Coordinates of C-alpha atoms in Angstrom, one line a residue:
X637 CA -92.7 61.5 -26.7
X638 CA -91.8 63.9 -24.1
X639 CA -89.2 63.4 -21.2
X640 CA -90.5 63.8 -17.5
X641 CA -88.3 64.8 -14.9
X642 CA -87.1 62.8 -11.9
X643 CA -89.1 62.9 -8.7
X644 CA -87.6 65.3 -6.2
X645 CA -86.6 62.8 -3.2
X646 CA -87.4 64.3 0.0
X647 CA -87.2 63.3 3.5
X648 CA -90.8 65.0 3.9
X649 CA -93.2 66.0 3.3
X650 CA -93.1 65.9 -0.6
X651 CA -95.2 62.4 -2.1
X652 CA -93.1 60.6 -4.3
X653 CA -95.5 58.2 -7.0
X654 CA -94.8 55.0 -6.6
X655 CA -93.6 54.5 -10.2
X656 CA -90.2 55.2 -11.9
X657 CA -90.4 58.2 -14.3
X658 CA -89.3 57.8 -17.7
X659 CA -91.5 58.5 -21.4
X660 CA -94.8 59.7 -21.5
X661 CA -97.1 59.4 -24.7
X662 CA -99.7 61.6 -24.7
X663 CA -102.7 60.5 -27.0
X664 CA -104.9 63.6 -28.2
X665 CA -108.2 63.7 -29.0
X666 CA -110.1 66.4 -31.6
X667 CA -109.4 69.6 -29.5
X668 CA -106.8 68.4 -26.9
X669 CA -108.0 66.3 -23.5
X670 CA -111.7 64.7 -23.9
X671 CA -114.0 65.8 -21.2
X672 CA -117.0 63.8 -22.7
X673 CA -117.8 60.4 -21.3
X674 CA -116.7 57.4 -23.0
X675 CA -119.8 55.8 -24.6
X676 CA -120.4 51.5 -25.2
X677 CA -118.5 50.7 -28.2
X678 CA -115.3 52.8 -27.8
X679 CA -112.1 51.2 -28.5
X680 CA -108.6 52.8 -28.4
X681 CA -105.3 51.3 -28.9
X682 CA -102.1 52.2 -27.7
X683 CA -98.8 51.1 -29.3
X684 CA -96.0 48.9 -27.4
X685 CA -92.7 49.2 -28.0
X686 CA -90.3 46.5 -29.8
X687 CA -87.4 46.7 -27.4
X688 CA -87.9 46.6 -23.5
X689 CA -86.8 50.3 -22.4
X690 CA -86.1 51.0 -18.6
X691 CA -88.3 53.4 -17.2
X692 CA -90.3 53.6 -19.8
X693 CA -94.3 54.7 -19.7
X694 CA -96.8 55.4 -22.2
X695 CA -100.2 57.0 -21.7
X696 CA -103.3 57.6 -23.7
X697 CA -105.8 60.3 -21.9
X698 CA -109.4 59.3 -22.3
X699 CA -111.0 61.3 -20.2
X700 CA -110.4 64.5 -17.3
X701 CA -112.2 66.4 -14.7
X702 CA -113.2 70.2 -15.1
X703 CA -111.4 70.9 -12.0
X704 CA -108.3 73.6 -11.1
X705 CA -105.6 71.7 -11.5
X706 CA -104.4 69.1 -10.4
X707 CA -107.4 67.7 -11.6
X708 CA -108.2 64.0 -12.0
X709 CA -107.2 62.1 -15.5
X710 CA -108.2 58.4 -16.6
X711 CA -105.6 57.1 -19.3
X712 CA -104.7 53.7 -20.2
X713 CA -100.8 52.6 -19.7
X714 CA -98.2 51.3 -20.9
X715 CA -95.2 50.5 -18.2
X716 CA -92.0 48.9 -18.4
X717 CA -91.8 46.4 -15.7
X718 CA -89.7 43.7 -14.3
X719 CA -88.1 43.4 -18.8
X720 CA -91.9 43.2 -19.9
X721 CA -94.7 46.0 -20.5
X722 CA -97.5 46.0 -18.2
X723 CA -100.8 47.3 -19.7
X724 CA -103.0 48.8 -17.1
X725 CA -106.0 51.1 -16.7
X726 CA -105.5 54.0 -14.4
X727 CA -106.5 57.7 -12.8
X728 CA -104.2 60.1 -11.8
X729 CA -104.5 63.0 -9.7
X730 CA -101.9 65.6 -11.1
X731 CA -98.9 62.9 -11.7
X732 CA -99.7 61.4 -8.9
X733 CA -101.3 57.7 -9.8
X734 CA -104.3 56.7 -7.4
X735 CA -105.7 54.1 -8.9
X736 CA -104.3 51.3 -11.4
X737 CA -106.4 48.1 -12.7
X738 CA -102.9 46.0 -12.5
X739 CA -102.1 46.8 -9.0
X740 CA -102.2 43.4 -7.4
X741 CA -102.0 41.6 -11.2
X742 CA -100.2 43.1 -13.6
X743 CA -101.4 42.7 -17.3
X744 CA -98.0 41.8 -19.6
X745 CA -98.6 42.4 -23.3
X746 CA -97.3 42.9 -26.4
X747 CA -97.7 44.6 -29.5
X748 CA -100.3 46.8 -28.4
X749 CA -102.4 47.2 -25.4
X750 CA -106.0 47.6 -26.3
X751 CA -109.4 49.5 -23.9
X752 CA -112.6 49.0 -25.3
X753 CA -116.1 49.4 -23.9
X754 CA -117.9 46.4 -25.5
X755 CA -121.9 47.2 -27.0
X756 CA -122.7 44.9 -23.6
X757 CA -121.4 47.2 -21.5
X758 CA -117.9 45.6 -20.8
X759 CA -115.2 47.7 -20.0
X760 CA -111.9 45.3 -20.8
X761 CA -108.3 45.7 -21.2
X762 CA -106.9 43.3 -24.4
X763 CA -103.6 42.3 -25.8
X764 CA -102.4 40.5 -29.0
X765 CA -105.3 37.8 -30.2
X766 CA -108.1 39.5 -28.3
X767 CA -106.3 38.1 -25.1
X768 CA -108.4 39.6 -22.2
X769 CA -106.2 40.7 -19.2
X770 CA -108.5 42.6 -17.1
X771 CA -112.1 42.9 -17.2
X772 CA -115.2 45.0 -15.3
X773 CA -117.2 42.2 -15.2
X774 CA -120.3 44.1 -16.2
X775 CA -121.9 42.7 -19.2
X776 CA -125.4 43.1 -19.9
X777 CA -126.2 45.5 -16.7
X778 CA -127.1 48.0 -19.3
X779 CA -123.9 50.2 -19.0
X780 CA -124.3 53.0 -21.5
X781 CA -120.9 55.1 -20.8
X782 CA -117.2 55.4 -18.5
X783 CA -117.3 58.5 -16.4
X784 CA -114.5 60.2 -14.0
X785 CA -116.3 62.2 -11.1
X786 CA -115.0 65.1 -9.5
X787 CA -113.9 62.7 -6.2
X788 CA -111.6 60.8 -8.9
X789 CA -114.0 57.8 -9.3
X790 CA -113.6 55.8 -12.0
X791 CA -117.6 55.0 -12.7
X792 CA -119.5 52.4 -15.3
X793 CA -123.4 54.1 -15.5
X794 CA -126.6 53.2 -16.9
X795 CA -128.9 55.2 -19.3
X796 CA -130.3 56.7 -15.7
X797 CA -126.8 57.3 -14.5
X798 CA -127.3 54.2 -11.4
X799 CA -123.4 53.0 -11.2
X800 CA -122.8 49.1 -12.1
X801 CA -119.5 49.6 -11.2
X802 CA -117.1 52.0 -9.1
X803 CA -113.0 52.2 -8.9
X804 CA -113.6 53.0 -5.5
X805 CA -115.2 49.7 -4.7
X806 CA -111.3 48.2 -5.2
X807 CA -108.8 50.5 -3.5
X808 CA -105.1 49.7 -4.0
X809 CA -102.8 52.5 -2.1
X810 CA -104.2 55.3 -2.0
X811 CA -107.6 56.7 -0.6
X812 CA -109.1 59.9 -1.8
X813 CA -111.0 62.7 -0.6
X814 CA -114.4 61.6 0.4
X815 CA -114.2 57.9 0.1
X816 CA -115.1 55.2 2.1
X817 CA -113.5 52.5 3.3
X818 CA -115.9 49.7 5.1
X819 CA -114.8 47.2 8.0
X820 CA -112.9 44.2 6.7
X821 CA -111.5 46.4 4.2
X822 CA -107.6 47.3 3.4
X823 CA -105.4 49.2 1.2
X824 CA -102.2 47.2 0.0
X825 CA -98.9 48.6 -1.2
X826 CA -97.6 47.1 -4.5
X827 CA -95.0 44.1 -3.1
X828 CA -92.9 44.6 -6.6
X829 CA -90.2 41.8 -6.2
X830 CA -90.0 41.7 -2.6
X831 CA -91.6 38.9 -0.6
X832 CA -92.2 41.5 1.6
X833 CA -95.2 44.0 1.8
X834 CA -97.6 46.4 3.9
X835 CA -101.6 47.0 4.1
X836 CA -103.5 49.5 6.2
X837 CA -106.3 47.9 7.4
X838 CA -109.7 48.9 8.9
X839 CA -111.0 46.7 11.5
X840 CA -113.8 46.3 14.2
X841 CA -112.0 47.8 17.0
X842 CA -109.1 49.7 15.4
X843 CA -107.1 50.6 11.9
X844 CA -103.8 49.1 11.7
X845 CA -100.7 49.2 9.6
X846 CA -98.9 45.9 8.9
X847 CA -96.4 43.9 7.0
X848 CA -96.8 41.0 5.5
X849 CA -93.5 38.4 5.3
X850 CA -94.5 35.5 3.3
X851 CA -97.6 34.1 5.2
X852 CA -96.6 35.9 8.6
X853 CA -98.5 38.9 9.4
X854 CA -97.2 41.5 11.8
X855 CA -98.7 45.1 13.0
X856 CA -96.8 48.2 13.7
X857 CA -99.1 50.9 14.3
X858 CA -102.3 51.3 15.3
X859 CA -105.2 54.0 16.3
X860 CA -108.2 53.0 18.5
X861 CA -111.6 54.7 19.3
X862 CA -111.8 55.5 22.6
X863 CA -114.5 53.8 25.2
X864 CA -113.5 50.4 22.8
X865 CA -115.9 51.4 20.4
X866 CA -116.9 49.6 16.9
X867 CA -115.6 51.2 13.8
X868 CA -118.1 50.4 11.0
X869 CA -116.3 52.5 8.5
X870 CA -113.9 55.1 7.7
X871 CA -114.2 58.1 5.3
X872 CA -111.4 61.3 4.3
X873 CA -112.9 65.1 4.6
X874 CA -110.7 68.3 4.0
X875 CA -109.8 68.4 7.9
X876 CA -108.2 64.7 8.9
X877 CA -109.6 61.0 8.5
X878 CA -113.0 59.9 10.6
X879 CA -113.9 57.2 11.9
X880 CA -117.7 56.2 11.8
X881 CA -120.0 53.7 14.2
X882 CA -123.0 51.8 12.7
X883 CA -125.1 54.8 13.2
X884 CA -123.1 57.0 10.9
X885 CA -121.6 58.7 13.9
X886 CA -118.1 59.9 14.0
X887 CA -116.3 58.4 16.9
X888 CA -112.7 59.2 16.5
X889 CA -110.9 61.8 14.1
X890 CA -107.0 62.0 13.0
X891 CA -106.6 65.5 12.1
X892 CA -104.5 67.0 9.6
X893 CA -101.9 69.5 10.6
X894 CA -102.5 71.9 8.0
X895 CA -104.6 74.1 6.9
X896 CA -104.9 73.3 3.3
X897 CA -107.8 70.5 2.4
X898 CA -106.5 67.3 2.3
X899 CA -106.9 65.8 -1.0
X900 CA -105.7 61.8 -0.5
X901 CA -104.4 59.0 2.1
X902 CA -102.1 56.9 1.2
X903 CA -99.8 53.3 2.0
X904 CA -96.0 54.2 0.9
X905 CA -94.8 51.2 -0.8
X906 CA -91.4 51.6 0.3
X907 CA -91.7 52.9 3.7
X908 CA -94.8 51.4 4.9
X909 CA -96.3 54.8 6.2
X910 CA -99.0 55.7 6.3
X911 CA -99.8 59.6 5.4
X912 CA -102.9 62.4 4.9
X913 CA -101.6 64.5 1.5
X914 CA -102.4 68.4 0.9
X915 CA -102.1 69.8 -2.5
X916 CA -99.3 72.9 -1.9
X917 CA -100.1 75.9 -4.8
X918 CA -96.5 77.4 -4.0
X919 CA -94.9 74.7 -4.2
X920 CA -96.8 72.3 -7.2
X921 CA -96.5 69.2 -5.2
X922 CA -98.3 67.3 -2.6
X923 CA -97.3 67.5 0.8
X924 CA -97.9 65.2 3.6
X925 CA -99.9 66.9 6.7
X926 CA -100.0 63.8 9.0
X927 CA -97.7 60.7 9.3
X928 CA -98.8 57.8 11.5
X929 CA -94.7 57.4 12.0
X930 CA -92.3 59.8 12.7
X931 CA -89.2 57.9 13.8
X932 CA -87.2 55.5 11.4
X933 CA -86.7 53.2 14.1
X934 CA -90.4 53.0 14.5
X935 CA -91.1 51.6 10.6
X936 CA -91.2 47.5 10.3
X937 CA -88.0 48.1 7.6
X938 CA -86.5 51.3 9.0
X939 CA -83.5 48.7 8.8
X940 CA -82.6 45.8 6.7
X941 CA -83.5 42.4 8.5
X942 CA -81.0 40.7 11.5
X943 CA -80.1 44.6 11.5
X944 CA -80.7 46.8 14.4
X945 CA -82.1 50.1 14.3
X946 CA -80.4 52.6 16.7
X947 CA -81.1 55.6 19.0
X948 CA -79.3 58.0 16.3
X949 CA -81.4 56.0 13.5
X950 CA -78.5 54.9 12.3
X951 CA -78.4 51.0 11.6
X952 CA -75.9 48.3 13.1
X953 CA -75.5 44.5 12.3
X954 CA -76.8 41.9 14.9
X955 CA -73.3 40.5 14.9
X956 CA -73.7 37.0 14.3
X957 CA -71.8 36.9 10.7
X958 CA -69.4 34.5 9.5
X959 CA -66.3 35.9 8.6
X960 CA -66.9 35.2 4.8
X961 CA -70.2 37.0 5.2
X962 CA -68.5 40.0 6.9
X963 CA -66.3 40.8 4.0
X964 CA -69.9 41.3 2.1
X965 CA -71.6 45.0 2.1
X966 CA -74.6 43.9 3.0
X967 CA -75.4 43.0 6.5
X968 CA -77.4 39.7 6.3
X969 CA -78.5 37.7 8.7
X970 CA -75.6 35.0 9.2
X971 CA -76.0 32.4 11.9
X972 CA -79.3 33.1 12.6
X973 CA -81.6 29.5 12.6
X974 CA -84.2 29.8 10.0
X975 CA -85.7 26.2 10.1
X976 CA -84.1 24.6 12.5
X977 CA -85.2 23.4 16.0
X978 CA -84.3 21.1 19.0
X979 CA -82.1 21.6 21.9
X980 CA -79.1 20.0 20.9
X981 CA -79.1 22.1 17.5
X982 CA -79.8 25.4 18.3
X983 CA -79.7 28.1 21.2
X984 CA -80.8 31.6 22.4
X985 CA -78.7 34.8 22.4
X986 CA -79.8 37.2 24.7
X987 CA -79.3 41.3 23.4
X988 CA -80.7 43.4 26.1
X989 CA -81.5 46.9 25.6
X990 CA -83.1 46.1 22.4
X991 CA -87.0 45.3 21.3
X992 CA -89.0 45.2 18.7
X993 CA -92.0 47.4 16.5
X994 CA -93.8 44.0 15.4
X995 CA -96.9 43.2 17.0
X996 CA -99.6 40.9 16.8
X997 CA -97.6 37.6 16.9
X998 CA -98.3 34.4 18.4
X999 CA -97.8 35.2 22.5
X1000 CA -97.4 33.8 26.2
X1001 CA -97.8 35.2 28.9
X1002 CA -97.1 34.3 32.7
X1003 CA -93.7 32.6 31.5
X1004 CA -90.0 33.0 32.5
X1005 CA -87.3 34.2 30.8
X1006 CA -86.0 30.3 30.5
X1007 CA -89.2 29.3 29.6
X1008 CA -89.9 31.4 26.8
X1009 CA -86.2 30.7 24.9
X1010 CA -87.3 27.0 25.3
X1011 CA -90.5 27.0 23.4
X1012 CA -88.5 28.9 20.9
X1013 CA -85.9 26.3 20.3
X1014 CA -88.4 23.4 20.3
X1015 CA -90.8 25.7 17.5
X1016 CA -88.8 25.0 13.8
X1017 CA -90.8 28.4 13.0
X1018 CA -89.4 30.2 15.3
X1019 CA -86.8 32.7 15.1
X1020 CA -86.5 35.1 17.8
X1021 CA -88.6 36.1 20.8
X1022 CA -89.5 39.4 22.7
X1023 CA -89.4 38.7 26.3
X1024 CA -90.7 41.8 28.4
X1025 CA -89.3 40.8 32.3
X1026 CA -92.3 43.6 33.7
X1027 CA -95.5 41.5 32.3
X1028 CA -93.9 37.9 31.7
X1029 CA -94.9 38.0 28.5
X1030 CA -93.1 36.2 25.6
X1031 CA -93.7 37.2 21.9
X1032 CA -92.3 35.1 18.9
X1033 CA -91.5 35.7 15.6
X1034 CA -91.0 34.2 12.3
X1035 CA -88.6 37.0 11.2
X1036 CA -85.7 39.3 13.0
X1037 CA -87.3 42.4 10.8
X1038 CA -88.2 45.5 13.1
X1039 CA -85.7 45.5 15.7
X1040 CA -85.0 48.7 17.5
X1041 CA -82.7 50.1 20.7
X1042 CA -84.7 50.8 23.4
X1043 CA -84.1 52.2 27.4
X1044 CA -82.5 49.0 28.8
X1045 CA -84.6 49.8 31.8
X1046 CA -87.8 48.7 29.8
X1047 CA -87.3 45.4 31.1
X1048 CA -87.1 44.3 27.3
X1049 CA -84.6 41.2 25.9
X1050 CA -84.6 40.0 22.7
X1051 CA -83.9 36.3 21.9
X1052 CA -82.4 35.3 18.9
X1053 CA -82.0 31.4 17.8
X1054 CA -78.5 30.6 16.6
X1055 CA -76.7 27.3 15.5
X1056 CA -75.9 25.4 18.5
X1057 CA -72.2 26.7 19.8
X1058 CA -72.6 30.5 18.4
X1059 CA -72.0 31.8 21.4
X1060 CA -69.1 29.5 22.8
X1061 CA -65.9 31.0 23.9
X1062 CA -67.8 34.8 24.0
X1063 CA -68.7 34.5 27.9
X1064 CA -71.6 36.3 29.6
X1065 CA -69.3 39.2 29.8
X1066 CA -68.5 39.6 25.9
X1067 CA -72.5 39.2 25.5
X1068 CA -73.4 41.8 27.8
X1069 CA -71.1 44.5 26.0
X1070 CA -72.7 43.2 23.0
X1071 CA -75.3 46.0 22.6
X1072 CA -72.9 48.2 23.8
X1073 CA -70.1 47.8 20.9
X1074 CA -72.2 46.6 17.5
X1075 CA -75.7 48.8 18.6
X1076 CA -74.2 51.8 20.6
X1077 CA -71.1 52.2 18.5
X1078 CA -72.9 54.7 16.0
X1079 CA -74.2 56.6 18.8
X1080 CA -70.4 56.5 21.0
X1081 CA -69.0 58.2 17.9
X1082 CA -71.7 60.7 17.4
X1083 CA -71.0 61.7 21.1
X1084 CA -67.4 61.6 21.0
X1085 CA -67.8 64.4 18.2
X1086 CA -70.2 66.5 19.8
X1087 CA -68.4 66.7 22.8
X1088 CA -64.9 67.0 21.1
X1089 CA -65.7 69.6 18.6
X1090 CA -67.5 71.5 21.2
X1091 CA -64.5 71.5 23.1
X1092 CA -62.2 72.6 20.4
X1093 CA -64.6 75.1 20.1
X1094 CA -64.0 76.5 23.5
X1095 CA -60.3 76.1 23.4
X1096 CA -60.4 78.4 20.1
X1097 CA -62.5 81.1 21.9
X1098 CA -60.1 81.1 24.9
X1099 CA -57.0 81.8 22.6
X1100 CA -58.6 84.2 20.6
X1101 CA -59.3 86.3 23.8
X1102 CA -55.6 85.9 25.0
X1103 CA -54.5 86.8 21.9
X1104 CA -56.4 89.8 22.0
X1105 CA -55.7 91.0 25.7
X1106 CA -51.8 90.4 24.6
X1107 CA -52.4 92.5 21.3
X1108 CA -54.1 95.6 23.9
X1109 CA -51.7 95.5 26.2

């Protein structure tokens, strides 16, 4: 086994894969990697260990591209995961991982984790007792052999080379250089333990980014042909992402802002991004040259929930916390009524100056003010509402995630629902300096510095100069 170093954590544009690092096991063949294809009957096994080790990966290299490096690689894993091992089959561009068979089920094993191409033409993934945790469902199609091609497909062929079955066909994050995604479509991040995750989705009219909470869906970005034309699919070339009408004709284009050919898209699992990927020579690492978002405050989770993203992208508490809950490092949401409904149990706060990157939601419009924090307090489901005073419009939510500081002249309030008395004894004039103590506070400070050291910095000069006029004369 050899050690692999630690990602190098960057604000941008470095890509980060979205696994821990930790052991790799390198499985060699006759005269090192295998470029031959993989023919029917192949098995290999791979070891697991006895005792759960954090971090830990094992690989065994089938089979690689002829390409300058970073080249593609298939291998079959081992990963430790959530105090189990995960057996999975994957490819790899570089140390990068763009593709995995457990992406969105995982494959737990022990023992020994187990590939074979079966004389039907089966390509399965086995444990302990033949247990069969992923399979290519391709049995007596007449597969002959497993192939990687140069794009970094993962391909089952025939004795004629026709392909029974494709990696492509069943993205997970990441989208390579010239693949294609079709309408109705998505690429998913991994939701690890989180209830929380995101998907980049190609639709009739646009591609989106969203995050998913439980069975509530939300957008956050999203790029639209002009003229409302249809989007039949999309596909990456060297220069940016197209997007393609039922003709085959590109009608939109997001260009990459580099000159290096792009080599991959992909979903961050953390972030939510969404990014175009160059491979940097100079550097040996991948380097994004496009983000759909450049501003934290514009991510779905640029802040923890019932937290408030600021102008200095700093993040403030909404301020509803019970003083038990305050002594606790972690924000939380505090008083805020998940499940609860009825006049006479719950009630609106009001922050102004504050809105929200969720779209997408459940919507009126042509309402008041009033009327929208009523049909939030009758709704159990309801949480909090984005009232925008300029179109009488009234969005609601099932979650307080997303919230951002905005221009207070945008006409924007957000409506939180809170246990029935919250806000007694505060006044309307403690609420209105709400937004100005707990969400400004950050940016006050950051001001007050500026300002003061700037004028220290003045001061200085000015003594410096009467000290040396003094030391002349």
């Amino acid at each position: 086994m050899t050690p692999k170093n630690k990602p190098n954590f960057q604000k941008q544009p470095s890509f980060v894969p979205n696994y821990l690092f930790g052991f790799v096991v390198f499985v060699m063949f006759s005269n090192g990697f295998c470029n031959s294809d993989i023919q029917k009957g192949y098995k290999l096994t791979l070891a697991v260990p006895a005792e759960y080790s954090l971090g830990f990966i094992g690989r065994a290299f089938l089979i690689e591209t002829d390409q300058i490096a970073p080249n593609f690689r298939a291998a079959v894993s081992v990963e430790a995961v959530n105090g189990k091992f995960s057996c999975s089959l994957e490819v790899l561009l570089g140390d990068v991982k763009v593709w995995n068979s457990g992406h969105y089920s995982r494959f737990y094993v022990s023992e020994k984790c187990v590939l074979e191409l079966t004389k039907d033409g089966d390509l399965r993934l086995k444990g302990p007792n033949d247990r069969v945790g992923w399979l290519s469902g391709t049995s007596r199609q007449g597969v002959e052999r497993l192939q990687i091609l140069r794009t970094g497909n993962l391909v089952l062929v025939d004795v004629v080379n026709r392909v029974k079955w494709q990696s492509f066909n069943f993205p997970t994050d990441v989208m390579l250089w010239g693949q294609r995604l079709n309408v109705a479509t998505r690429l998913t991040s991994f939701p690890g333990n989180s209830t929380e995750f995101y998907s980049f989705e190609i639709q009739r009219y646009r591609i989106a980014l969203f995050l998913h909470s439980g069975k509530l869906n939300y957008s956050y970005w999203e790029f639209k042909p002009s003229k409302n034309r249809n989007i039949s699919f999309i596909a990456l070339g060297s220069n940016g992402l197209g997007l393609f009408n039922d003709k085959g004709k590109k009608i939109a284009h997001i260009y990459s802002q580099r000159l290096q050919p792009l080599r991959f898209l992909s979903l961050g699992n953390r972030t939510g991004n969404l990014a175009l990927y160059h491979y940097s020579a100079n550097d040996r690492n991948f380097q994004a040259s496009f983000q759909a978002i450049n501003k934290t405050c514009d991510l779905p989770l640029g802040c923890k929930p019932c937290e408030i993203c600021t102008f200095t992208n700093s993040c403030s508490c909404i301020g509803l916390l019970t003083k038990k809950e305050k002594d606790k490092s972690d924000c939380g949401c505090g008083e805020i009524a998940v499940g609860f409904c009825g006049r006479n149990r719950v009630e609106m706060l009001e922050l102004e100056g504050v809105g929200s990157v969720l779209r997408d939601g459940p919507k009126m419009v042509n309402v008041s003010k009033e009327e929208c924090a009523s049909m939030c307090t009758s709704d159990c489901k309801c949480v909090g509402v984005l009232y925008s005073s300029a179109e009488l419009e009234c969005f609601f939510y099932g979650v307080v995630m997303g919230v951002k500081q905005v221009e207070k002249r945008s006409g924007l309030i957000y409506m939180v629902k809170v246990a029935k008395g919250t806000q007694r004894g505060r006044g309307k004039r403690n609420l209105k300096k709400w937004v100005l103590i707990l969400v400004g506070v950050v940016d006050g400070l950051i001001i007050v510095l500026v300002f003061g050291g700037l004028a220290y910095y003045l001061i200085r000069r000015r003594r410096k100069k009467s000290l040396a006029c003094d030391n002349s004369s």
